[in-house]
Amino acid sequence: MALMTLADAVATFVRDGQTIAMEGFTHLIPFAAAHEIIRQGRTDLHLVRMTPDLIYDQMIGAGCARALTFSWGGNPGVGSLHRLRDAVERGWPRPLEIVEHSHAGMAAAYVAGASGLPFGLLRGYIDTDLGRVNPQVKAVTCPYTGESLATVPALRPDVTIIHAQQADGAGNVLLRGIAGVQKEAAMAARALIVTVEEVVGRLDAPLNAVVLPGWLISAIACVPGGAYPSYAQGYYARDNAFYLVWDDVSREREPFGRWMKAHVLGTPDHAAFLRSVGVISTRDASGVSA
Amino acid sequence: MALMTLADAVATFVRDGQTIAMEGFTHLIPFAAAHEIIRQGRTDLHLVRMTPDLIYDQMIGAGCARALTFSWGGNPGVGSLHRLRDAVERGWPRPLEIVEHSHAGMAAAYVAGASGLPFGLLRGYIDTDLGRVNPQVKAVTCPYTGESLATVPALRPDVTIIHAQQADGAGNVLLRGIAGVQKEAAMAARALIVTVEEVVGRLDAPLNAVVLPGWLISAIACVPGGAYPSYAQGYYARDNAFYLVWDDVSREREPFGRWMKAHVLGTPDHAAFLRSVGVISTRDASGVSA
Amino acid sequence: MNTPWTPDEMMTVAAARLLWDRCVCFVGIGLPSAAANLARLLHAPRIVLIYESGTVGTRPEVLPLSIGDGELADTATAVVSIPEVFAYWLQGGRIDVGFLGAAQIDRFGNLNSTVIGDYARPRTRLPGSGGAPEIAAHARQTFIVMKQTPRAFVPQLDFCTSAGFLAGGGLRARSSAKGEGPQVVVTDLGLLRPNPATEELEVVALYQGVSADEAVRATGWPLRVAATVDAIPPPSDQELHTLRDLHARTAAAHGRPVHVPY
Amino acid sequence: MNTPWTPDEMMTVAAARLLWDRCVCFVGIGLPSAAANLARLLHAPRIVLIYESGTVGTRPEVLPLSIGDGELADTATAVVSIPEVFAYWLQGGRIDVGFLGAAQIDRFGNLNSTVIGDYARPRTRLPGSGGAPEIAAHARQTFIVMKQTPRAFVPQLDFCTSAGFLAGGGLRARSSAKGEGPQVVVTDLGLLRPNPATEELEVVALYQGVSADEAVRATGWPLRVAATVDAIPPPSDQELHTLRDLHARTAAAHGRPVHVPY
């Protein structure tokens, strides 16, 4: 692995047209990396993520995406993702091809990717229209019972990007708390970028902790607050107010455009973004509970 | 879950003729439970375990087993399991039907059992005779690539027995260190017995620790030293000398029989067993590092 | 004499009453989460709450606003991965009750949370399935929570996101779904349950002051009314105070400004 | 001037020399484990050792006697489950070098660790495959370590536990195995490698004082000798001292009596 700036990591590994997975199940969502991709004007991306959340609403609205593979596309606890809806319902800023799964199906597809298998197997999509509208969902017959089971093709992103709490000098990464599907997305990818809250001498990792060895990782960037407005267990809490405000910011195209210009395109990096949206900074991480 | 004596747990849940999985990959091997099953004279069991190790060598030699599903049957770092060999090569004390897998195949079979799937999928048994001699190994064709992949039928033990470090008052169980395939074996089973080193008020469990909730567990028995001569991380080390001595004890039928009578059949419980084989006791666990 | 209560409070209390102690419950965000935690604080102290974020046996002090709030991890018995929670816990058959909601429901409890209009040219694109199709298939029972309106309770779904009783008459039992399907629909008017023979939903209980006729008018198909319709007792003072305390704690906790170490 | 060394020491040193820094190595117990750790202590400080017990990136102070010693967990970067180590790490294609041993090997590097005689009526029942079939299939390269005798190096295996080059001539490349197969066999006489064209093993290097003729006589098939046969330098003082220190530390650690809190 190489320790570099987030700008360099994105410039080095993220290319127009690639399939990019940015995971984090409400926890440790890599917002800083998404903003940097938007700043660098990447486009034609096939975005993959179980829950697009605000992170992909912003990227879709900014015109980065040609396609989206997902399983639940709402603003958690709030309602719609307006930019996602605008793209799907009205093709703005460009038409968006969607590949839609259930959570269980998408999890199985990541597991297959991480496992070097061509497909994942599940009792899923039973008697639903999802299997009908997603031609990727097929079936195999059990060689023992004769029953039919659903299959999903393995997910193998060109690049997976995740956020975690700590990296050590060797680039080993510790992820604490809700781990979602990050290990699978990380191990299924051809390249892996990890942003972390801090680089430490020794990971605060008990036996059986979720640790990704440095040799799996293409690039590590230290980006404090890199998951904001989602959260990083032990570092800061989720900014639920931001998720509520986003409902207004993103509802119409022009206010969304102004907001992106002011806070993402108009800022050089994540620290500047955090300042521009008025996030309270504290240098005393220990005083903060997430 | 119910906290009970190991004798009651075995008497309540283990029946002649059942399929029993006792897992623990060189670590946390549930020897105490195996000895209790031998004491209670259970027979016609189908024993399932990736590495039969001394625990099944003893049960097979004692005549508990009619069948064995396994993937590596040696004395780790020493050589042969003489009782297993005697049963397979000469049918003593009774013929033993064997169902033989690779480690990867057996792991996939447990995962399928835990996942409510009828079979597990792997790139396995490629161009080997194992697939030929084990009729359970079959194949499916990938609906996307057309390639053929190996399948193994799900393992669903009637009873799984594992050993762990701690249980709390609610019967939640903490397993620290090498976790092997225990979670999968536990969740694949119809009944689950767990022996633990100690019952504590509150588990010493950080976020992301391996914890099995009490409501999954049929019975918990507190059996200090229950994994001896294997080890329990943080409690005691593996007794490598015992594994070496076993090579002599188990080589011939009569010395084996005398040893079992003296130390297993002739002792009322695990504490008595440990005393009878001269294990040094210390009441100061904190002073011991495994 | 009770203080007045909102329809949401009545629905939450009615849903909470359906849960029992030691019940293993797969919970979503919003009203089901409030109901499950209310049950835990009242009559079901050992209820097991599993959120799809992989938090197993969680006992949050305050309600989560997202399915993966840190509070859920901090207070969980175990935190497992997303692949594990869907494979070992849901598909593995460990769930007694799964809660579901939707934009549309039909008379057989089939649900649409994907799209209004045509899938390829949607009038309204909804968030989509999330865990619903497999919760509907694998949970021993599913409980559905929805406000009752003719636009939501429709004769024909625009899209079937998760299967209930299909076309009824035992079709589901002959399908590959292992769970028994929707056993109750909790609405803002009362409770619907599937008719044992036809599996068509019918009114079996109503809140105080609600008539069967209101329920029928609020439904887009000719809603059947069971032979006997129970009257659902209003929220008790204890239910209402416990629920309001929970919501007050939640508002206070989530109102705090976020500090980020950057 | 070197002190004398044992055949095992020469084999261990020869195997260690084949490993490079940052190489990701799937290690078994015994000589391969000693060789991989010797390499780590000498020329490959950042070698990644993965044991099938799920210990990833482990750096043991003393050699494990079992594949799952506590020392391996205590010094690992990560401890993962058995299903994960075989699915995500081995089958997922993360392994550069997998070590294998066996009771029988044929001229194409196919291995038998299952049975001598007939499978149904075995003359000698061996421990069996363990992880070998999938290590042989998925590791980018496999290194085989075996003492060279006519009983072990046989014209025809009694049982094929893990596949090498099958019948040679590019058959393996056309199989579904992703790894490139056995690239070297380390014996107590020297090194064998597959002929690039035929894929049949041939002598390519010999230890000091060993003749090609000895190697041929120690082999159960007409062993081919490469056009040029390298002379393998004896263990250096540093190699020998480091290895003997490692074994001494190991003996001391494993000699301690076990105390059990019962």
GROMACS .gro file of N, CA, C and O in nm, chain A residues 25-26 50 70-73 77 85 89 98 100-104 111 122-130 133 178 180 224-225 231 233 235-240 271 274-275 279-283 288 290, chain C residues 52-53 55 65-70 73-74 79 81-83 86 91 114 119 122-125 127-131 133-134 137-138 159-163 166 175-178 254 257-262:
model
  392
   25PHE      N    1  -2.233   0.085   0.544
   25PHE     CA    2  -2.378   0.070   0.564
   25PHE      C    3  -2.425   0.167   0.672
   25PHE      O    4  -2.425   0.134   0.790
   26THR      N    5  -2.460   0.288   0.630
   26THR     CA    6  -2.494   0.405   0.714
   26THR      C    7  -2.375   0.449   0.801
   26THR      O    8  -2.368   0.564   0.841
   50MET      N    9  -2.495  -0.076  -0.193
   50MET     CA   10  -2.624  -0.128  -0.147
   50MET      C   11  -2.723  -0.014  -0.124
   50MET      O   12  -2.836  -0.019  -0.170
   70PHE      N   13  -2.770  -0.120  -0.711
   70PHE     CA   14  -2.808  -0.085  -0.574
   70PHE      C   15  -2.920  -0.176  -0.525
   70PHE      O   16  -2.978  -0.252  -0.603
   71SER      N   17  -2.951  -0.163  -0.395
   71SER     CA   18  -3.063  -0.242  -0.341
   71SER      C   19  -3.162  -0.160  -0.256
   71SER      O   20  -3.272  -0.209  -0.229
   72TRP      N   21  -3.124  -0.042  -0.212
   72TRP     CA   22  -3.221   0.046  -0.144
   72TRP      C   23  -3.178   0.191  -0.160
   72TRP      O   24  -3.072   0.230  -0.112
   73GLY      N   25  -3.259   0.271  -0.229
   73GLY     CA   26  -3.219   0.406  -0.267
   73GLY      C   27  -3.299   0.516  -0.202
   73GLY      O   28  -3.363   0.596  -0.271
   77GLY      N   29  -3.435   0.744   0.710
   77GLY     CA   30  -3.508   0.816   0.813
   77GLY      C   31  -3.571   0.945   0.765
   77GLY      O   32  -3.636   1.016   0.842
   85ARG      N   33  -3.384   1.019  -0.801
   85ARG     CA   34  -3.516   1.014  -0.864
   85ARG      C   35  -3.518   1.097  -0.992
   85ARG      O   36  -3.572   1.052  -1.095
   89GLU      N   37  -3.630   0.922  -1.314
   89GLU     CA   38  -3.763   0.960  -1.364
   89GLU      C   39  -3.756   1.052  -1.485
   89GLU      O   40  -3.840   1.046  -1.574
   98ILE      N   41  -3.017   0.146  -1.433
   98ILE     CA   42  -3.016   0.089  -1.299
   98ILE      C   43  -3.020  -0.064  -1.304
   98ILE      O   44  -3.088  -0.125  -1.385
  100GLU      N   45  -3.096  -0.339  -1.028
  100GLU     CA   46  -3.156  -0.337  -0.894
  100GLU      C   47  -3.162  -0.476  -0.832
  100GLU      O   48  -3.207  -0.571  -0.893
  101HIS      N   49  -3.113  -0.484  -0.707
  101HIS     CA   50  -3.111  -0.610  -0.632
  101HIS      C   51  -3.185  -0.592  -0.501
  101HIS      O   52  -3.223  -0.481  -0.462
  102SER      N   53  -3.202  -0.702  -0.428
  102SER     CA   54  -3.238  -0.694  -0.286
  102SER      C   55  -3.106  -0.687  -0.208
  102SER      O   56  -2.999  -0.718  -0.261
  103HIS      N   57  -3.114  -0.646  -0.080
  103HIS     CA   58  -2.993  -0.644   0.003
  103HIS      C   59  -2.926  -0.781   0.004
  103HIS      O   60  -2.804  -0.793  -0.013
  104ALA      N   61  -3.007  -0.887   0.024
  104ALA     CA   62  -2.949  -1.021   0.035
  104ALA      C   63  -2.880  -1.060  -0.096
  104ALA      O   64  -2.773  -1.121  -0.094
  111VAL      N   65  -1.997  -1.128  -0.188
  111VAL     CA   66  -1.930  -1.244  -0.131
  111VAL      C   67  -1.870  -1.329  -0.244
  111VAL      O   68  -1.755  -1.374  -0.235
  122LEU      N   69  -2.857  -1.779  -0.339
  122LEU     CA   70  -2.943  -1.745  -0.226
  122LEU      C   71  -3.086  -1.793  -0.251
  122LEU      O   72  -3.125  -1.817  -0.365
  123ARG      N   73  -3.161  -1.809  -0.141
  123ARG     CA   74  -3.306  -1.824  -0.150
  123ARG      C   75  -3.361  -1.683  -0.155
  123ARG      O   76  -3.387  -1.623  -0.050
  124GLY      N   77  -3.371  -1.629  -0.275
  124GLY     CA   78  -3.408  -1.489  -0.284
  124GLY      C   79  -3.496  -1.459  -0.403
  124GLY      O   80  -3.516  -1.544  -0.489
  125TYR      N   81  -3.549  -1.336  -0.404
  125TYR     CA   82  -3.632  -1.286  -0.515
  125TYR      C   83  -3.753  -1.376  -0.540
  125TYR      O   84  -3.805  -1.382  -0.651
  126ILE      N   85  -3.797  -1.447  -0.435
  126ILE     CA   86  -3.901  -1.549  -0.453
  126ILE      C   87  -4.035  -1.483  -0.485
  126ILE      O   88  -4.084  -1.401  -0.408
  127ASP      N   89  -4.093  -1.517  -0.599
  127ASP     CA   90  -4.225  -1.466  -0.640
  127ASP      C   91  -4.233  -1.314  -0.637
  127ASP      O   92  -4.334  -1.257  -0.592
  128THR      N   93  -4.127  -1.247  -0.681
  128THR     CA   94  -4.130  -1.101  -0.687
  128THR      C   95  -4.105  -1.055  -0.832
  128THR      O   96  -4.058  -1.133  -0.915
  129ASP      N   97  -4.133  -0.927  -0.858
  129ASP     CA   98  -4.104  -0.870  -0.991
  129ASP      C   99  -3.958  -0.829  -1.006
  129ASP      O  100  -3.912  -0.801  -1.116
  130LEU      N  101  -3.884  -0.824  -0.894
  130LEU     CA  102  -3.743  -0.781  -0.901
  130LEU      C  103  -3.665  -0.874  -0.992
  130LEU      O  104  -3.586  -0.830  -1.076
  133VAL      N  105  -3.741  -0.784  -1.359
  133VAL     CA  106  -3.685  -0.662  -1.420
  133VAL      C  107  -3.533  -0.659  -1.416
  133VAL      O  108  -3.471  -0.575  -1.482
  178ILE      N  109  -2.018  -0.124   1.307
  178ILE     CA  110  -2.095  -0.186   1.198
  178ILE      C  111  -2.006  -0.194   1.074
  178ILE      O  112  -1.961  -0.094   1.021
  180GLY      N  113  -2.078  -0.373   0.788
  180GLY     CA  114  -2.151  -0.379   0.663
  180GLY      C  115  -2.096  -0.484   0.568
  180GLY      O  116  -2.072  -0.599   0.605
  224PRO      N  117  -0.933   1.301   0.818
  224PRO     CA  118  -1.017   1.314   0.937
  224PRO      C  119  -1.156   1.366   0.900
  224PRO      O  120  -1.169   1.455   0.816
  225GLY      N  121  -1.258   1.304   0.958
  225GLY     CA  122  -1.396   1.344   0.926
  225GLY      C  123  -1.440   1.295   0.789
  225GLY      O  124  -1.543   1.340   0.739
  231TYR      N  125  -2.109   0.864   1.007
  231TYR     CA  126  -2.032   0.868   1.131
  231TYR      C  127  -1.918   0.768   1.131
  231TYR      O  128  -1.908   0.682   1.043
  233GLN      N  129  -1.755   0.531   1.425
  233GLN     CA  130  -1.767   0.484   1.563
  233GLN      C  131  -1.640   0.516   1.642
  233GLN      O  132  -1.529   0.483   1.601
  235TYR      N  133  -1.530   0.816   1.693
  235TYR     CA  134  -1.471   0.944   1.650
  235TYR      C  135  -1.575   1.055   1.644
  235TYR      O  136  -1.554   1.163   1.698
  236TYR      N  137  -1.686   1.032   1.577
  236TYR     CA  138  -1.793   1.133   1.572
  236TYR      C  139  -1.925   1.066   1.535
  236TYR      O  140  -1.927   0.957   1.479
  237ALA      N  141  -2.033   1.134   1.570
  237ALA     CA  142  -2.168   1.080   1.549
  237ALA      C  143  -2.221   1.120   1.412
  237ALA      O  144  -2.166   1.210   1.346
  238ARG      N  145  -2.327   1.054   1.373
  238ARG     CA  146  -2.395   1.086   1.247
  238ARG      C  147  -2.461   1.224   1.262
  238ARG      O  148  -2.522   1.254   1.364
  239ASP      N  149  -2.449   1.309   1.160
  239ASP     CA  150  -2.515   1.439   1.164
  239ASP      C  151  -2.653   1.426   1.102
  239ASP      O  152  -2.674   1.454   0.984
  240ASN      N  153  -2.748   1.383   1.187
  240ASN     CA  154  -2.884   1.359   1.136
  240ASN      C  155  -2.945   1.486   1.077
  240ASN      O  156  -3.022   1.480   0.981
  271ALA      N  157  -1.130   1.904   0.451
  271ALA     CA  158  -1.128   1.996   0.566
  271ALA      C  159  -1.199   2.126   0.528
  271ALA      O  160  -1.281   2.179   0.604
  274LEU      N  161  -1.569   2.067   0.522
  274LEU     CA  162  -1.627   2.063   0.657
  274LEU      C  163  -1.643   2.205   0.712
  274LEU      O  164  -1.747   2.240   0.767
  275ARG      N  165  -1.540   2.287   0.691
  275ARG     CA  166  -1.551   2.427   0.737
  275ARG      C  167  -1.664   2.498   0.664
  275ARG      O  168  -1.746   2.567   0.725
  279VAL      N  169  -1.922   2.264   1.007
  279VAL     CA  170  -1.905   2.155   1.103
  279VAL      C  171  -1.814   2.201   1.217
  279VAL      O  172  -1.709   2.261   1.192
  280ILE      N  173  -1.859   2.177   1.341
  280ILE     CA  174  -1.779   2.216   1.457
  280ILE      C  175  -1.658   2.124   1.467
  280ILE      O  176  -1.672   2.002   1.468
  281SER      N  177  -1.539   2.181   1.473
  281SER     CA  178  -1.418   2.101   1.483
  281SER      C  179  -1.376   2.087   1.628
  281SER      O  180  -1.391   2.178   1.708
  282THR      N  181  -1.328   1.969   1.661
  282THR     CA  182  -1.265   1.952   1.791
  282THR      C  183  -1.137   1.873   1.770
  282THR      O  184  -1.136   1.774   1.697
  283ARG      N  185  -1.032   1.918   1.827
  283ARG     CA  186  -0.907   1.844   1.812
  283ARG      C  187  -0.898   1.734   1.916
  283ARG      O  188  -0.804   1.655   1.917
  288VAL      N  189  -1.511   1.302   2.225
  288VAL     CA  190  -1.627   1.284   2.138
  288VAL      C  191  -1.670   1.138   2.139
  288VAL      O  192  -1.587   1.050   2.123
  290ALA      N  193  -1.918   0.859   1.953
  290ALA     CA  194  -2.001   0.840   1.832
  290ALA      C  195  -2.111   0.740   1.864
  290ALA      O  196  -2.084   0.624   1.885
  632GLU      N  197  -3.098  -0.486   1.017
  632GLU     CA  198  -3.029  -0.544   0.903
  632GLU      C  199  -2.886  -0.493   0.890
  632GLU      O  200  -2.807  -0.547   0.812
  633SER      N  201  -2.849  -0.393   0.968
  633SER     CA  202  -2.711  -0.346   0.971
  633SER      C  203  -2.618  -0.446   1.038
  633SER      O  204  -2.497  -0.425   1.045
  635THR      N  205  -2.664  -0.565   1.360
  635THR     CA  206  -2.664  -0.551   1.506
  635THR      C  207  -2.766  -0.649   1.562
  635THR      O  208  -2.886  -0.636   1.538
  645LEU      N  209  -3.213   0.680   1.410
  645LEU     CA  210  -3.271   0.749   1.294
  645LEU      C  211  -3.230   0.679   1.165
  645LEU      O  212  -3.294   0.691   1.063
  646SER      N  213  -3.118   0.606   1.171
  646SER     CA  214  -3.078   0.523   1.056
  646SER      C  215  -3.068   0.380   1.103
  646SER      O  216  -3.053   0.352   1.222
  647ILE      N  217  -3.075   0.289   1.007
  647ILE     CA  218  -3.072   0.145   1.037
  647ILE      C  219  -2.937   0.104   1.097
  647ILE      O  220  -2.925  -0.003   1.154
  648GLY      N  221  -2.837   0.192   1.088
  648GLY     CA  222  -2.704   0.155   1.135
  648GLY      C  223  -2.644   0.254   1.233
  648GLY      O  224  -2.522   0.273   1.236
  649ASP      N  225  -2.725   0.318   1.314
  649ASP     CA  226  -2.672   0.413   1.413
  649ASP      C  227  -2.573   0.346   1.507
  649ASP      O  228  -2.585   0.227   1.538
  650GLY      N  229  -2.476   0.424   1.554
  650GLY     CA  230  -2.376   0.373   1.647
  650GLY      C  231  -2.437   0.316   1.774
  650GLY      O  232  -2.387   0.219   1.832
  653ALA      N  233  -2.491  -0.051   1.757
  653ALA     CA  234  -2.370  -0.133   1.774
  653ALA      C  235  -2.326  -0.133   1.920
  653ALA      O  236  -2.293  -0.239   1.976
  654ASP      N  237  -2.329  -0.014   1.983
  654ASP     CA  238  -2.283  -0.003   2.123
  654ASP      C  239  -2.363  -0.091   2.217
  654ASP      O  240  -2.310  -0.139   2.317
  659VAL      N  241  -2.219  -0.777   1.678
  659VAL     CA  242  -2.224  -0.699   1.555
  659VAL      C  243  -2.165  -0.787   1.445
  659VAL      O  244  -2.048  -0.826   1.452
  661SER      N  245  -2.147  -0.903   1.004
  661SER     CA  246  -2.143  -0.840   0.873
  661SER      C  247  -2.281  -0.848   0.806
  661SER      O  248  -2.366  -0.927   0.845
  662ILE      N  249  -2.298  -0.768   0.703
  662ILE     CA  250  -2.424  -0.771   0.626
  662ILE      C  251  -2.444  -0.907   0.558
  662ILE      O  252  -2.553  -0.965   0.569
  663PRO      N  253  -2.341  -0.963   0.492
  663PRO     CA  254  -2.364  -1.096   0.435
  663PRO      C  255  -2.407  -1.197   0.541
  663PRO      O  256  -2.495  -1.279   0.517
  666PHE      N  257  -2.786  -1.156   0.664
  666PHE     CA  258  -2.886  -1.206   0.569
  666PHE      C  259  -2.875  -1.356   0.546
  666PHE      O  260  -2.975  -1.424   0.528
  671GLN      N  261  -3.193  -1.583   0.633
  671GLN     CA  262  -3.213  -1.701   0.548
  671GLN      C  263  -3.197  -1.829   0.629
  671GLN      O  264  -3.261  -1.931   0.599
  694THR      N  265  -4.121  -0.036  -0.461
  694THR     CA  266  -4.024  -0.011  -0.567
  694THR      C  267  -4.060   0.106  -0.657
  694THR      O  268  -3.979   0.197  -0.677
  699TYR      N  269  -4.213   0.030  -1.442
  699TYR     CA  270  -4.076   0.023  -1.389
  699TYR      C  271  -3.979   0.096  -1.480
  699TYR      O  272  -3.890   0.169  -1.433
  702PRO      N  273  -4.098   0.522  -1.469
  702PRO     CA  274  -4.174   0.537  -1.344
  702PRO      C  275  -4.240   0.673  -1.328
  702PRO      O  276  -4.183   0.775  -1.366
  703ARG      N  277  -4.362   0.676  -1.274
  703ARG     CA  278  -4.423   0.803  -1.233
  703ARG      C  279  -4.353   0.848  -1.105
  703ARG      O  280  -4.307   0.962  -1.094
  704THR      N  281  -4.342   0.757  -1.009
  704THR     CA  282  -4.268   0.786  -0.886
  704THR      C  283  -4.173   0.671  -0.855
  704THR      O  284  -4.216   0.557  -0.837
  705ARG      N  285  -4.045   0.702  -0.853
  705ARG     CA  286  -3.946   0.602  -0.817
  705ARG      C  287  -3.934   0.597  -0.664
  705ARG      O  288  -3.902   0.697  -0.599
  707PRO      N  289  -3.779   0.410  -0.294
  707PRO     CA  290  -3.644   0.364  -0.257
  707PRO      C  291  -3.610   0.223  -0.303
  707PRO      O  292  -3.495   0.193  -0.335
  708GLY      N  293  -3.708   0.134  -0.306
  708GLY     CA  294  -3.678  -0.002  -0.351
  708GLY      C  295  -3.687  -0.104  -0.239
  708GLY      O  296  -3.737  -0.075  -0.131
  709SER      N  297  -3.634  -0.222  -0.265
  709SER     CA  298  -3.666  -0.338  -0.181
  709SER      C  299  -3.588  -0.342  -0.050
  709SER      O  300  -3.641  -0.377   0.054
  710GLY      N  301  -3.457  -0.308  -0.054
  710GLY     CA  302  -3.375  -0.333   0.064
  710GLY      C  303  -3.384  -0.480   0.101
  710GLY      O  304  -3.371  -0.567   0.015
  711GLY      N  305  -3.411  -0.509   0.226
  711GLY     CA  306  -3.417  -0.648   0.270
  711GLY      C  307  -3.553  -0.714   0.254
  711GLY      O  308  -3.567  -0.833   0.282
  713PRO      N  309  -3.770  -0.842   0.021
  713PRO     CA  310  -3.810  -0.969  -0.044
  713PRO      C  311  -3.772  -1.092   0.037
  713PRO      O  312  -3.849  -1.188   0.045
  714GLU      N  313  -3.654  -1.087   0.101
  714GLU     CA  314  -3.610  -1.204   0.177
  714GLU      C  315  -3.669  -1.205   0.318
  714GLU      O  316  -3.693  -1.313   0.374
  717ALA      N  317  -3.988  -1.366   0.271
  717ALA     CA  318  -3.979  -1.509   0.239
  717ALA      C  319  -3.939  -1.593   0.361
  717ALA      O  320  -3.990  -1.703   0.380
  718HIS      N  321  -3.848  -1.540   0.445
  718HIS     CA  322  -3.782  -1.625   0.546
  718HIS      C  323  -3.830  -1.605   0.689
  718HIS      O  324  -3.820  -1.697   0.770
  739PHE      N  325  -4.613  -0.302  -0.888
  739PHE     CA  326  -4.490  -0.382  -0.889
  739PHE      C  327  -4.491  -0.467  -0.763
  739PHE      O  328  -4.527  -0.419  -0.656
  740CYS      N  329  -4.454  -0.594  -0.775
  740CYS     CA  330  -4.449  -0.679  -0.654
  740CYS      C  331  -4.305  -0.688  -0.604
  740CYS      O  332  -4.221  -0.755  -0.662
  741THR      N  333  -4.278  -0.615  -0.494
  741THR     CA  334  -4.144  -0.613  -0.435
  741THR      C  335  -4.123  -0.731  -0.341
  741THR      O  336  -4.016  -0.791  -0.338
  742SER      N  337  -4.227  -0.763  -0.264
  742SER     CA  338  -4.217  -0.878  -0.174
  742SER      C  339  -4.350  -0.950  -0.169
  742SER      O  340  -4.457  -0.888  -0.169
  743ALA      N  341  -4.341  -1.081  -0.163
  743ALA     CA  342  -4.459  -1.166  -0.179
  743ALA      C  343  -4.528  -1.189  -0.046
  743ALA      O  344  -4.464  -1.218   0.056
  746LEU      N  345  -4.956  -1.417  -0.243
  746LEU     CA  346  -4.968  -1.430  -0.389
  746LEU      C  347  -5.115  -1.411  -0.428
  746LEU      O  348  -5.172  -1.307  -0.397
  755SER      N  349  -4.528  -2.251  -0.255
  755SER     CA  350  -4.411  -2.182  -0.312
  755SER      C  351  -4.286  -2.223  -0.235
  755SER      O  352  -4.292  -2.299  -0.138
  756SER      N  353  -4.171  -2.170  -0.274
  756SER     CA  354  -4.046  -2.208  -0.206
  756SER      C  355  -4.017  -2.119  -0.085
  756SER      O  356  -3.916  -2.137  -0.018
  757ALA      N  357  -4.106  -2.024  -0.055
  757ALA     CA  358  -4.088  -1.940   0.065
  757ALA      C  359  -4.113  -2.024   0.189
  757ALA      O  360  -4.211  -2.097   0.196
  758LYS      N  361  -4.024  -2.015   0.288
  758LYS     CA  362  -4.035  -2.098   0.408
  758LYS      C  363  -4.124  -2.033   0.515
  758LYS      O  364  -4.188  -2.102   0.593
  834HIS      N  365  -3.058   1.318   1.950
  834HIS     CA  366  -3.027   1.347   1.810
  834HIS      C  367  -3.022   1.497   1.782
  834HIS      O  368  -2.982   1.539   1.674
  837PRO      N  369  -2.543   1.892   1.872
  837PRO     CA  370  -2.456   1.922   1.758
  837PRO      C  371  -2.343   1.819   1.749
  837PRO      O  372  -2.300   1.765   1.849
  838VAL      N  373  -2.300   1.792   1.625
  838VAL     CA  374  -2.196   1.693   1.602
  838VAL      C  375  -2.060   1.761   1.600
  838VAL      O  376  -2.042   1.863   1.533
  839HIS      N  377  -1.967   1.708   1.676
  839HIS     CA  378  -1.829   1.757   1.675
  839HIS      C  379  -1.742   1.657   1.601
  839HIS      O  380  -1.748   1.538   1.628
  840VAL      N  381  -1.663   1.706   1.505
  840VAL     CA  382  -1.577   1.619   1.426
  840VAL      C  383  -1.430   1.657   1.448
  840VAL      O  384  -1.395   1.775   1.437
  841PRO      N  385  -1.345   1.562   1.481
  841PRO     CA  386  -1.203   1.592   1.503
  841PRO      C  387  -1.128   1.608   1.372
  841PRO      O  388  -1.068   1.513   1.323
  842TYR      N  389  -1.137   1.727   1.314
  842TYR     CA  390  -1.062   1.751   1.188
  842TYR      C  391  -0.978   1.876   1.199
  842TYR      O  392  -0.997   1.952   1.292
   0.00000   0.00000   0.00000
